[in-house]
Structure formats: structure tokens, C-alpha cells
Coordinates of C-alpha atoms in Angstrom, one line a residue:
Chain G
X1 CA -71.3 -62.9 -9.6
X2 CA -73.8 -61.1 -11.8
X3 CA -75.7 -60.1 -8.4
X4 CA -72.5 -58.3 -7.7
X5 CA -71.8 -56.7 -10.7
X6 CA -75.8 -55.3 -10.3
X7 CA -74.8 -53.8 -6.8
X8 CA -71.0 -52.2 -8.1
X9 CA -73.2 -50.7 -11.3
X10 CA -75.9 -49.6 -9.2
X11 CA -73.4 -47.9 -6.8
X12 CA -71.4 -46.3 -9.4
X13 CA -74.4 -44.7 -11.0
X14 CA -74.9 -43.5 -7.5
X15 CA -71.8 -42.4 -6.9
X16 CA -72.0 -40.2 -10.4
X17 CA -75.3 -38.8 -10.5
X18 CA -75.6 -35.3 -8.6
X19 CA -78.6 -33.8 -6.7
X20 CA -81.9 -35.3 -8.3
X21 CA -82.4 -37.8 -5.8
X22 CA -79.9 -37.0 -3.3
X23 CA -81.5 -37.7 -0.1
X24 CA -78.7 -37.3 1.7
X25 CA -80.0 -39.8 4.6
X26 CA -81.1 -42.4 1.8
X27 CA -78.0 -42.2 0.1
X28 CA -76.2 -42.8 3.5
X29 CA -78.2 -45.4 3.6
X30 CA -78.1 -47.1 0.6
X31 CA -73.9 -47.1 0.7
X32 CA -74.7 -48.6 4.6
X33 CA -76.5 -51.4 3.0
X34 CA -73.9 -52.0 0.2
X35 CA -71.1 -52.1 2.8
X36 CA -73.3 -54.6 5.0
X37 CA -73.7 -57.1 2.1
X38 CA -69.9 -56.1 1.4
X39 CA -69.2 -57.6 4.9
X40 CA -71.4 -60.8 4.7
X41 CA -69.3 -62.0 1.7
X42 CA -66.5 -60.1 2.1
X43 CA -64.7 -61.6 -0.9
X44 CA -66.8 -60.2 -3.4
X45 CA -65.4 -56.8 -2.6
X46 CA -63.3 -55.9 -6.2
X47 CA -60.6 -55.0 -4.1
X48 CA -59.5 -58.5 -3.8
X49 CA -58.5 -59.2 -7.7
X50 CA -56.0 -56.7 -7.2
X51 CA -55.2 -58.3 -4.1
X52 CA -54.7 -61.6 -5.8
X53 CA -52.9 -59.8 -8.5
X54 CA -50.5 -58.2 -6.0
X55 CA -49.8 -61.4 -4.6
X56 CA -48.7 -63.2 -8.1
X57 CA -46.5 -60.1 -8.6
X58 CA -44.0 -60.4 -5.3
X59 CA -43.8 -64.2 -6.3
X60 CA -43.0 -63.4 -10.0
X61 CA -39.3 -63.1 -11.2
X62 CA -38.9 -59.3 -12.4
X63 CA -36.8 -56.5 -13.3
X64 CA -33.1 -56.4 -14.8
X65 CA -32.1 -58.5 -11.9
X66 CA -34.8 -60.8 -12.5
X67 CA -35.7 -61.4 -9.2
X68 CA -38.6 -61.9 -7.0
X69 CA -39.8 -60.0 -4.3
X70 CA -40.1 -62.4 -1.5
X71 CA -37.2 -61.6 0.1
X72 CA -38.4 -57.9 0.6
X73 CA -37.7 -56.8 4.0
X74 CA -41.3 -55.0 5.1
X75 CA -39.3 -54.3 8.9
X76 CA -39.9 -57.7 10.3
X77 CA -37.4 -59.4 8.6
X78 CA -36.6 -60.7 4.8
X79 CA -39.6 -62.2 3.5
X80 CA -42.2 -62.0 6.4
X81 CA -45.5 -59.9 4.8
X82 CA -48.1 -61.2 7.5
X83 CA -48.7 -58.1 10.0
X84 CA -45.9 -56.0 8.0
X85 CA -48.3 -53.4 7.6
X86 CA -49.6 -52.9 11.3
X87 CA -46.3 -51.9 12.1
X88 CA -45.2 -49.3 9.4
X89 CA -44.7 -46.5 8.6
X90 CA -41.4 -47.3 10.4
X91 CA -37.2 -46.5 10.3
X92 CA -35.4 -48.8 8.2
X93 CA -31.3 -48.3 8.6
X94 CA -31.1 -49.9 5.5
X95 CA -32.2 -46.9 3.5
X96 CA -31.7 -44.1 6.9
X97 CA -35.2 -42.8 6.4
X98 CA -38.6 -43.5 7.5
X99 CA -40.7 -45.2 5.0
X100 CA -44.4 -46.3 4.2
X101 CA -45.4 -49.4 3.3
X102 CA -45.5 -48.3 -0.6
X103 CA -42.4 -46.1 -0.3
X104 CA -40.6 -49.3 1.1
X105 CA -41.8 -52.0 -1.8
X106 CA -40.7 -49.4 -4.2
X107 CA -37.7 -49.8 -2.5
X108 CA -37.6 -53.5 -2.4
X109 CA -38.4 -53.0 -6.3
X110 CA -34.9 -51.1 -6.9
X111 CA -32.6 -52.8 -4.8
X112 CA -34.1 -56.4 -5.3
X113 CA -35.2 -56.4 -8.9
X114 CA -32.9 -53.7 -10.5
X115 CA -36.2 -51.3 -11.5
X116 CA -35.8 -47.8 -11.8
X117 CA -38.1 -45.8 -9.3
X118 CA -37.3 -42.9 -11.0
X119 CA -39.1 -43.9 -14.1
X120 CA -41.7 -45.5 -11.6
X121 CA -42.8 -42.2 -9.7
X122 CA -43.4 -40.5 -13.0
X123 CA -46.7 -41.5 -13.8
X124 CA -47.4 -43.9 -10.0
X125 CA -51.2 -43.8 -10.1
X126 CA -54.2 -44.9 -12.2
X127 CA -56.3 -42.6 -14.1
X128 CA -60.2 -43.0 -13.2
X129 CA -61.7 -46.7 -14.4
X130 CA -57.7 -47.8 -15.1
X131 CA -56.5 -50.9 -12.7
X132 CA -54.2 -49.6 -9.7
X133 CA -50.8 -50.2 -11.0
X134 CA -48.0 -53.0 -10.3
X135 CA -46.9 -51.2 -6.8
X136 CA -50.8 -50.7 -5.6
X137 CA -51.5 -54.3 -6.1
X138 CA -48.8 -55.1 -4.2
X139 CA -49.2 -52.7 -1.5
X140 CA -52.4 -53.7 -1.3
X141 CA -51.5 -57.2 -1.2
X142 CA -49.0 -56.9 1.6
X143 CA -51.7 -54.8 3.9
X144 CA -54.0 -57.9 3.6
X145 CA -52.0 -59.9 5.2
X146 CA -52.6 -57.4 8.1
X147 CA -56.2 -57.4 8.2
X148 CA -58.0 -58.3 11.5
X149 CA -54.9 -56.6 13.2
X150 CA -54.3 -53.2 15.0
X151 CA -52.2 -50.4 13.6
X152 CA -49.2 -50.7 16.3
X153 CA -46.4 -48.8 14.3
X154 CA -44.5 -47.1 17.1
X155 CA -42.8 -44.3 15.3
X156 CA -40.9 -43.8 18.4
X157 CA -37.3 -43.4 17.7
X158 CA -36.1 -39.8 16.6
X159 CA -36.4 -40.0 12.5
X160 CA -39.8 -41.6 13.1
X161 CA -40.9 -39.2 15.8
X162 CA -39.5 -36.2 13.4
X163 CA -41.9 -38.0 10.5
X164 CA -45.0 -37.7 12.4
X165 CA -44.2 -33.6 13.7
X166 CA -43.5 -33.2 10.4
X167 CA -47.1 -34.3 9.0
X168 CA -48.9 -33.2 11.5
X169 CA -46.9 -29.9 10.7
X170 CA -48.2 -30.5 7.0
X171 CA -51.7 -31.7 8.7
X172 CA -52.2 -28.1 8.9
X173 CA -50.2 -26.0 6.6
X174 CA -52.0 -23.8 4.4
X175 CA -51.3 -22.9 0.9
X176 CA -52.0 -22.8 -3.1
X177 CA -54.2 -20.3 -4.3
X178 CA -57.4 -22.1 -2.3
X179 CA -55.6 -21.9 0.8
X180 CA -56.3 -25.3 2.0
X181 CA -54.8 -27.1 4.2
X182 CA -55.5 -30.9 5.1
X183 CA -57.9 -29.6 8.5
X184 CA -59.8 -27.5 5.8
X185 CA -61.7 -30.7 5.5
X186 CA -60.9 -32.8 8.2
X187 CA -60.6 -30.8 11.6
X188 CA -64.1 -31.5 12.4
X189 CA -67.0 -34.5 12.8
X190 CA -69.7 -34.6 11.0
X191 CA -69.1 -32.4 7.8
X192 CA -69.8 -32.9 4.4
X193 CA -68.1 -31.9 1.1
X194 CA -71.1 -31.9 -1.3
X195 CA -72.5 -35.3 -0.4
X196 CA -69.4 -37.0 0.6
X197 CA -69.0 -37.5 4.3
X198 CA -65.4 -36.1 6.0
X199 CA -63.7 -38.1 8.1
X200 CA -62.4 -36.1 11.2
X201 CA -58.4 -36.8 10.9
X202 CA -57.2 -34.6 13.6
X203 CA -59.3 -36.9 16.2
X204 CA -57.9 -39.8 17.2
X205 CA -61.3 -41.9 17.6
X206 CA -62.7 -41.2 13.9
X207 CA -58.9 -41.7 12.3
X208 CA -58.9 -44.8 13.6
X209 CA -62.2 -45.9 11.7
X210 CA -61.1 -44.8 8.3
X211 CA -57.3 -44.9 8.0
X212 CA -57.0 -48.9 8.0
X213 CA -59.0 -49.5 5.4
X214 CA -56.8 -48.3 2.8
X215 CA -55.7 -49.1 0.0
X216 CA -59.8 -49.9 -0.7
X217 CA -61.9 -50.3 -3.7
X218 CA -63.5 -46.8 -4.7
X219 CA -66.6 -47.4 -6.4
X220 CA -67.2 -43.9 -8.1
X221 CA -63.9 -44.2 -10.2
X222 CA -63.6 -48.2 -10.4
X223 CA -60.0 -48.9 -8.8
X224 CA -58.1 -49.9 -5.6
X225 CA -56.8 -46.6 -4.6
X226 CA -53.5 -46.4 -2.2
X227 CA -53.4 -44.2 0.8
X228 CA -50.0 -42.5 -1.4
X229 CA -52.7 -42.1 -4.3
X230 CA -55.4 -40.6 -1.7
X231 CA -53.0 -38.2 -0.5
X232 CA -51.8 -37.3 -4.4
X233 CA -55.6 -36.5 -5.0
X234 CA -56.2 -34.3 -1.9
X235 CA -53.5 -32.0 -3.0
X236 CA -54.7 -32.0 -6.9
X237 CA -58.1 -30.6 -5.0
X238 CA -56.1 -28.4 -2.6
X239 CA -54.2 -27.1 -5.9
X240 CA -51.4 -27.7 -5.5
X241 CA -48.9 -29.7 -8.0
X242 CA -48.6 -33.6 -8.3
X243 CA -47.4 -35.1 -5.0
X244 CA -44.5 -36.9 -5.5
X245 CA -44.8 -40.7 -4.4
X246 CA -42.0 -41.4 -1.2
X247 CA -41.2 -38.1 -0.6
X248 CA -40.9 -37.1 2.8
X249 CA -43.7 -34.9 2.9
X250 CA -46.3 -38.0 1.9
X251 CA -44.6 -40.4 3.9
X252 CA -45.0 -37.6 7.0
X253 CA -48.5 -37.4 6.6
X254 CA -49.1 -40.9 6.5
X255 CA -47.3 -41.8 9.4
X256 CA -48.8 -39.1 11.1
X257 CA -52.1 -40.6 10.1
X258 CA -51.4 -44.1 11.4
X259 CA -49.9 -42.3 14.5
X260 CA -53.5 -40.9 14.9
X261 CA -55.2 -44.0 14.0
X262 CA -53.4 -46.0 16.2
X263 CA -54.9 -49.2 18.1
X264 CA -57.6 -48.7 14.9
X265 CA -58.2 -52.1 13.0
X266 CA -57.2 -52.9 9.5
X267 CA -59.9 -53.7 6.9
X268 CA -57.7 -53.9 3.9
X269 CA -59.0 -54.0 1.3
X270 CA -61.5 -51.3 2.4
X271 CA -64.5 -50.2 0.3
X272 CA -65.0 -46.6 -0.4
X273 CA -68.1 -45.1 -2.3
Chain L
X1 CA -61.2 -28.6 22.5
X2 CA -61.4 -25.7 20.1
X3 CA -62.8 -23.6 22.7
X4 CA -60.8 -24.8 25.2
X5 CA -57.8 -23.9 22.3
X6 CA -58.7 -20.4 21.8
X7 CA -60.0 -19.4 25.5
X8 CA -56.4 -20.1 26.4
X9 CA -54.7 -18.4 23.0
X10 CA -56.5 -15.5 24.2
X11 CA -55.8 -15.8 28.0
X12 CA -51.4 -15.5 26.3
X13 CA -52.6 -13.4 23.9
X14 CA -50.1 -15.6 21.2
X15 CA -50.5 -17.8 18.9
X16 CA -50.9 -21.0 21.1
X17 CA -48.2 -23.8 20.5
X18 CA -49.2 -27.3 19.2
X19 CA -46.8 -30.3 19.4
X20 CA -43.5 -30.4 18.7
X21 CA -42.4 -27.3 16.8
X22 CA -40.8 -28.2 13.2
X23 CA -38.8 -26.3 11.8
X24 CA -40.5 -24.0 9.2
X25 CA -37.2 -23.9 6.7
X26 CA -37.5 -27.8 6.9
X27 CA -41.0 -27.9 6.3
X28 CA -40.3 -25.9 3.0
X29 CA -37.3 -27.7 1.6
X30 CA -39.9 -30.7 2.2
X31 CA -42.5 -29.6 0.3
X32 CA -39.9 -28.1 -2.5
X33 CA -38.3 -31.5 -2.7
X34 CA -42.4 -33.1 -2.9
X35 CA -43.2 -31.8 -5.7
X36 CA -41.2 -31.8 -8.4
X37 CA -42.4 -31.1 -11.2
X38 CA -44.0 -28.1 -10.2
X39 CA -44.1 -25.6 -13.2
X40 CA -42.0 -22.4 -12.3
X41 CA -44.6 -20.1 -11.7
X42 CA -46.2 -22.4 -9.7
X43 CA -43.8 -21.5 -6.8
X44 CA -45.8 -19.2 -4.6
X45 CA -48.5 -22.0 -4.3
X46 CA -45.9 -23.8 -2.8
X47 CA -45.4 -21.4 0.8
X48 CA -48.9 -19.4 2.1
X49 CA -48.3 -15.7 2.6
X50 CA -47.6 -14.3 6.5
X51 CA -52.1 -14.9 6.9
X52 CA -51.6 -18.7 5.7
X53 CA -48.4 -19.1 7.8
X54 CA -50.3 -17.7 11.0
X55 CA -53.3 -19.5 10.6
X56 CA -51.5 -22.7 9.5
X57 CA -49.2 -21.9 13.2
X58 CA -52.5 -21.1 15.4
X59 CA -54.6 -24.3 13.6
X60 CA -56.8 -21.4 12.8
X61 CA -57.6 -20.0 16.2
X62 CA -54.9 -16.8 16.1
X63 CA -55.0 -14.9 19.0
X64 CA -56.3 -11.5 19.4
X65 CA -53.4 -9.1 18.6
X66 CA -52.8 -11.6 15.4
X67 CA -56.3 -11.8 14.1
X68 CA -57.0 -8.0 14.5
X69 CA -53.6 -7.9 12.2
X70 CA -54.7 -10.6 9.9
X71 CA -58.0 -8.3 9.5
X72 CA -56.4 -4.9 9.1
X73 CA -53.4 -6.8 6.1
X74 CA -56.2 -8.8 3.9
X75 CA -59.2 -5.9 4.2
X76 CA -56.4 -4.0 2.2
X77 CA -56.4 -6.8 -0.1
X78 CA -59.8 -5.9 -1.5
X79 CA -60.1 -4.6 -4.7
X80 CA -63.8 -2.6 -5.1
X81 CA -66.1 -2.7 -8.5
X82 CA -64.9 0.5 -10.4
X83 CA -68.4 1.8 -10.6
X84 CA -69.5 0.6 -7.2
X85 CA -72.0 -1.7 -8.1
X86 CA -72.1 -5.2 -6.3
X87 CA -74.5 -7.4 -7.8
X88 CA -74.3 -8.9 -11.6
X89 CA -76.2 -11.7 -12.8
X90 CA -77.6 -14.6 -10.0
X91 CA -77.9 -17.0 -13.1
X92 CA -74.3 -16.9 -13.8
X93 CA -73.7 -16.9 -9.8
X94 CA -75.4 -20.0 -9.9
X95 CA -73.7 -21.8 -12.7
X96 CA -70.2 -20.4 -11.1
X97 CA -71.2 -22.2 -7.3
X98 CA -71.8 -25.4 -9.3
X99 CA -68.3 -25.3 -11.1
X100 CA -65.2 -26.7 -9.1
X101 CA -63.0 -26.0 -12.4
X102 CA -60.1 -24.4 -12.5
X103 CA -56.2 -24.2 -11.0
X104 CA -56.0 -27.8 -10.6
X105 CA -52.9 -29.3 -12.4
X106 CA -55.3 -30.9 -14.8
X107 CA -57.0 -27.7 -16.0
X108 CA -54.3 -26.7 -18.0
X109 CA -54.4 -25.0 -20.7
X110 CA -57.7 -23.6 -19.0
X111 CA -61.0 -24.9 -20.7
X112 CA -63.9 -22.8 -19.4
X113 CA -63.6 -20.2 -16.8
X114 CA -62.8 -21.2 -13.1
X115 CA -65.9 -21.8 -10.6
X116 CA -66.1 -20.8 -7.2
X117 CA -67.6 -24.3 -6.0
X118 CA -70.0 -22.8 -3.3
X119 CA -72.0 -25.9 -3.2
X120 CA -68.6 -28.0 -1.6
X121 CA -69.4 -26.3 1.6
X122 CA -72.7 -24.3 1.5
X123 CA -76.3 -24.8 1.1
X124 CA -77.6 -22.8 -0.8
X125 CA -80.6 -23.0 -3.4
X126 CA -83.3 -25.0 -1.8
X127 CA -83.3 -27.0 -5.4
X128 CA -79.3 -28.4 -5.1
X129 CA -79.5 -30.5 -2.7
X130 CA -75.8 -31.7 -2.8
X131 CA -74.5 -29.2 -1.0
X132 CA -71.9 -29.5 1.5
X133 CA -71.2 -28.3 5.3
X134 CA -67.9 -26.9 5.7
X135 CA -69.4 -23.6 5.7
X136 CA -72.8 -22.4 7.0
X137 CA -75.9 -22.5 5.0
X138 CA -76.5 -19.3 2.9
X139 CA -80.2 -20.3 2.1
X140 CA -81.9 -17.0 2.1
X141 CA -79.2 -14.6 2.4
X142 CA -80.4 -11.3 1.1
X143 CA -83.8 -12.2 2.7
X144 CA -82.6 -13.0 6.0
X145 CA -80.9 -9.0 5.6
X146 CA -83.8 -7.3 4.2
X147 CA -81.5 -6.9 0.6
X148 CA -79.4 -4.1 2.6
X149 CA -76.9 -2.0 0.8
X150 CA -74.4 -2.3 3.6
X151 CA -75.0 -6.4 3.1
X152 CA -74.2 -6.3 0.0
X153 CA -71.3 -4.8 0.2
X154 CA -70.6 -7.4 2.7
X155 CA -71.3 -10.1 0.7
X156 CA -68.5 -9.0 -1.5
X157 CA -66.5 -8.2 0.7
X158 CA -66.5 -12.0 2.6
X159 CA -66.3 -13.4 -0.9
X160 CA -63.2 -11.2 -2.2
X161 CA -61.5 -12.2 0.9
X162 CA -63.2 -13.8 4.0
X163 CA -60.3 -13.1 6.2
X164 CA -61.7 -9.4 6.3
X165 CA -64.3 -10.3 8.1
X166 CA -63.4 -13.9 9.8
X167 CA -59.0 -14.1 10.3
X168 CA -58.5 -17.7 9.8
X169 CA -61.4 -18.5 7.9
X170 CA -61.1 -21.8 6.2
X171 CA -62.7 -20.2 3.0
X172 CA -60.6 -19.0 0.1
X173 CA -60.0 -15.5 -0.6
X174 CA -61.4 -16.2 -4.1
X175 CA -60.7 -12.3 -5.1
X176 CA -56.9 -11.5 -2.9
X177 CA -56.1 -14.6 -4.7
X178 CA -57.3 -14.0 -8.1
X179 CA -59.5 -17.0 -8.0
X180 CA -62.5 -15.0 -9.3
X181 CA -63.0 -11.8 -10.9
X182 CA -64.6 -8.9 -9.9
X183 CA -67.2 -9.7 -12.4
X184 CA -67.6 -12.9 -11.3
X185 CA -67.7 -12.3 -7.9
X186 CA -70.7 -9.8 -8.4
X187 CA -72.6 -12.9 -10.3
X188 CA -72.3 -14.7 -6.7
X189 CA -73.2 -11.5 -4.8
X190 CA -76.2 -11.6 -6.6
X191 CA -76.8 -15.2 -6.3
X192 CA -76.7 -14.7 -2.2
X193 CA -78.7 -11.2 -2.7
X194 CA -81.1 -10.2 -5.5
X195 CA -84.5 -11.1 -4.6
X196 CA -85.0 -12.6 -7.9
X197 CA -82.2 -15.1 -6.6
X198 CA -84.0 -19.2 -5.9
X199 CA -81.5 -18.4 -2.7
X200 CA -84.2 -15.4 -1.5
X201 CA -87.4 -16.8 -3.4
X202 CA -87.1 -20.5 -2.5
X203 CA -87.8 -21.8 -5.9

């Protein structure tokens, strides 16, 4: 364990300290090496005592209702978590609208357990070095139990076909006083924003590599980070205001994101510098 | 692809069509209903002006009739130094390239003045090296243009508002948008073109 905490410190210091030895190619390199020894043992990724955490929460009695979450519907029927995530974001009749996999345990939370979302959205996500909250644990707990699998949603009836025009839409929509847009940053291969590599979202190939493996451990601020959480901090960059967790605009983008990274594997939780 | 894009928005001449059209009213009630809490005067970052909405439309590659009129509307858009003067002070250029503060919902009540966060996407002192490579390298700028008047006024005129010079350009138009000041935006000039610059001299 203590080898492990050497490699997270030595990473984070990595992660934080700016240009003096930022060989670009070494530090490539040295986050390679990190994710290889990451993959040999692949339980000592952080990532995983959130997991465990998430797990202990949908089996623990909560909420005014006092109730459990194990007989959440994910879309393949009450109860059933394993490969729940390969197949969302997906329609559910239940609540007429397409949902995400966090959107939909929020969900579960409300109807189930009697817990306000409306408090619960106010303040969804972590600040830096904080521990992801209840409904991150759980979400990442539930996408584990889709790792090794392929992202199949099929987002093919009309609300879910309207979801992914809609983010795509969104994909590229610019605005805020920077003028970004999501493709400001990821409509190419290759690209950089100081040191940190950009994945190329609008192609199919590279979305496929990087969307599955969240939620994942972020070294540089010490948390699981959610996809809804990864959005949220895009647009705090692109200047806009806080992103509102389940809307329809963040559940757009990420099913247009698992549309784009379809057949791509899961590797939940994923590792992230 | 992109090529392939544009060859064929300019073969129309219009803005080329991508996927399934959404309706734009439904794409603004989305992002109304998104975020909230949204302070009031917070509601023009919420829609781009007509440049954003054609650029966001044409994924950045407008056709030739709508980028010659993206050029002509944002060239109006630039506001020149009173006395005519375009370079201030490279060291505070510098320190304003390095600085990504500002206009983020966390900045608030503002703490220092905003930066203009050059390094993101450019190179360009050889000393920084995390730099990023969204936008093309500026190492050597003023050099690489023999310090010409004309360039300089260039210079400005990219950074005010990049559109100007490149419709679509994925760079903000740090001046149109009140971003940066005038001031400010001389300290960069200077930063890309005084020969004293470590952009020019390499130190």
C-alpha cells in the first residue's frame, strides 16, 4: 500500500507543478508508466474505495422512505446493475425522458427512498481533494459492474434519437464571453491544452478510448469524478454558469458521447492524471 | 474531413448542414432550463451573437458569402488605442498569457484582473514550456515580421477580435468581448512584438 501511496503522491506533485521540468514526452511518459502499473494491479486504482463505498450505499436502507436501492430499475429491469451501464443513456417511460446513468439513480433516489433531488442538485459535486459524493459512488459503483463490456446504448427510438441531435447540437454551440464551444477543444487529434492531452470527441475512434472510463480517479485533484461532474467543469472553463445535474442539455451531451463512443470498452473506474 | 467539409460549403456557397437539424428555439429553452442559477446579467453568455450562431451552424467552416460577412460585422467590433499606439509593457503581456483568471463563476467578486491564458493554446516564450496547441506557435512573432508597423497593428487587431482576420476562429475575441482591455491588450502586443520580448530574443 505505501508503494502506492509513493506513486499517487509522486503523480499529484506532477500533476501540480508547471513548466520546470515539463518534458512534455517524459511527462507522457511517466503518466504511461503509472497507468501500466495501474493495469497490472488494477485494484490499487483509488477509484475502487469509492466503488466499494457506492456499493454499501444501494444496499443501505435510506431516505424518508427508508428504503434501499436494490430494486432501482437501471433499464434492464428492477434490481439488475451488471451491464446497466453499457446500455444507457437510454428512454425510460417511467419518467418519459431519456436519462443517464446518474440522472436515473437520482431518480431511483426520489421515487425509492423519498430524497429530495432538488436539495441534491444544489451543491452535486466535490470540491478539489473532497470524496465524490453519495450519487458518484454509486454511479460509479453501478458502471463497474459494466467493465470489460462494450458501450451498446442504442438511443434509437425518437426521444433518444432527439437526445443525441440535441448534444451534438450542444457539441458545437458556441457561447459565454470566451466563445467556446465543446469542439473548441475536442474537434481535433493530437492537441494539447497546456500539457494536458485533448481527446478528439467529434471522432468516433478516439471517443471510444476515453469516454468508458468514466467516472475515473483524477489524480491532480484527488477524487472519482463523474462524466455529469466532467461536463459541469468544462462549462465552468468555457464560462459559462454551473451546469445543472439531469438536465436535458447534460444528459444530451452524454448520450451523444456514448453514441460516439459506441462499440468502445468500459474501464470504469478509469484513471485520469 | 474538414477539407472535404469546406471544399463542398464552398462548392453551395451555404453554410453546409450537419445531422439532424434541432431546432434552435429548443436548443435555447435547453440551455435556459440547464442552468439555473444563472445570475441575471449573466443572460447573454447563455445564446452567442449572429458570429457564434453561424460558426456554431457551419462547425466553423462558414461558407464564403458568410465569412466575408462575419469579417466585415466583427472588424467593426474593434475599438483602436486613443493615441494610436499598440505596444505597452511585454512583462505585463507575459504575466497576462500565464493567467487563466477571470469570468468563471468562481471568480466572483473578481480578485486580480482577468488573464488572457495564451499559454492554453500557444507557444510562446521558449522558457514556458507548458504551452498548449490549440492555436499555432507565436514563438518569434515580431521577429519572424521584421517588428513591422502594419504587424503590429495586426497583432492587435487578431487579439481584439480574431474573427477580423480568421471568421470562425476558435480564439476569443478577448477585446469585442470585453475580455481584455485595451491596455491590456497592448501588454500582449508587446509580448508577441517588442524585440525586447523573450518571444523575439529567445531568452
Amino acid at each position: 500500500m505505501s508503494f502506492r501511496l509513493v506513486l499517487v503522491a509522486a503523480l499529484a506533485t506532477l500533476a501540480f507543478l508547471p513548466g520546470a521540468f515539463a518534458q512534455d514526452a517524459d511527462t507522457e511518459k511517466a503518466i504511461e508508466k503509472y497507468r501500466a502499473m495501474m493495469k497490472e494491479d488494477p485494484w490499487s486504482n483509488p477509484g475502487y474505495l469509492d466503488v466499494d463505498r457506492g456499493e454499501a450505499l444501494w444496499r443501505a436502507a435510506a431516505g424518508p422512505k427508508n428504503a434501499t436501492l436494490e430494486q432501482c430499475d437501471l433499464g434492464k429491469g428492477p434490481g439488475k446493475v451488471e451491464g446497466a451501464f453499457a446500455d444507457l443513456p437510454k428512454y425510460f417511460a417511467d419518467a418519459d425522458r431519456v436519462m443517464d446513468l446518474e440522472t436515473r439513480i437520482l431518480w431511483c433516489m426520489e421515487k425509492l427512498q423519498g430524497i429530495s433531488t432538488a436539495d441534491y442538485v444544489k451543491r452535486p459535486h466535490p470540491a478539489g481533494g473532497q470524496p465524490v459524493k453519495d450519487l458518484g459512488a454509486l454511479a460509479a459503483y453501478v458502471a463497474s459492474k459494466s467493465a470489460g463490456e462494450k458501450f451498446a446504448a442504442k438511443l434509437d427510438n425518437r426521444q433518444e434519437k432527439d437526445a443525441v441531435a440535441l448534444g451534438e447540437t450542444l457539441f458545437y454551440r458556441r457561447s459565454g464571453p470566451f466563445d467556446f464551444a465543446c469542439a473548441t477543444c475536442h474537434s481535433q487529434s493530437g492537441l494539447r491544452i497546456r500539457l494536458q492531452g485533448l481527446p478528439f470527441l467529434a471522432e468516433k475512434k478516439e471517443a471510444a478510448k476515453v469516454v468508458g472510463e468514466w467516472p475515473a480517479y483524477r489524480v491532480s485533484t484527488a477524487q472519482v469524478m463523474t462524466m455529469q461532474h466532467r461536463l459541469y467543469d468544462c462549462y465552468w472553463q468555457m464560462r459559462m454558469p454551473e451546469l445543472q445535474l439531469g438536465s436535458a442539455v447534460s444528459v444530451a451531451l452524454i448520450a451523444f458521447l456514448a453514441k460516439q463512443a459506441e462499440g468502445g470498452e468500459i474501464a470504469v473506474p478509469g484513471l485520469k492524471r | 474531413m474538414r477539407l472535404t467539409l469546406a471544399t463542398l460549403a464552398l462548392a453551395l456557397s451555404v453554410a453546409p448542414a450537419f445531422a439532424q437539424a434541432v431546432d434552435p428555439a429548443r436548443v435555447d429553452a435547453g440551455i435556459k432550463a440547464a442552468f439555473p442559477t444563472a445570475p441575471a446579467d449573466w443572460a447573454a453568455r447563455l445564446n452567442g451573437d449572429e458570429t457564434m450562431r453561424q460558426c456554431s451552424a457551419a462547425h466553423n467552416n462558414p461558407a464564403k458569402d458568410a465569412a466575408e460577412a462575419i469579417r466585415k460585422r466583427e472588424q467593426q467590433t474593434i475599438v483602436y488605442p486613443p493615441d494610436n499606439t499598440f505596444i505597452g509593457d511585454w512583462r505585463k503581456g507575459e504575466a497576462l498569457a500565464q493567467s487563466g483568471y477571470g469570468l468563471r463563476f468562481t471568480d466572483y467578486p473578481p480578485r486580480q484582473p482577468n488573464g488572457g491564458n495564451c499559454y492554453a493554446c500557444h507557444q510562446l516564450t521558449k522558457t514556458e514550456l507548458s504551452y498548449g496547441t490549440l492555436g499555432p506557435s507565436l514563438s518569434e512573432y515580431g521577429k519572424l515580421r521584421d517588428y513591422k508597423p502594419e504587424a503590429v497593428k495586426a497583432a492587435y487587431e487578431k487579439i481584439y477580435n480574431s474573427h477580423a482576420s480568421f471568421p470562425c476562429s476558435t480564439m476569443p475575441r478577448f477585446g469585442a468581448n470585453k475580455v481584455l482591455s485595451i491596455e491590456q491588450i497592448k501588454d500582449a502586443v508587446a509580448l508577441l512584438m517588442s524585440p525586447e520580448s523573450p518571444v523575439n530574443t529567445g531568452k
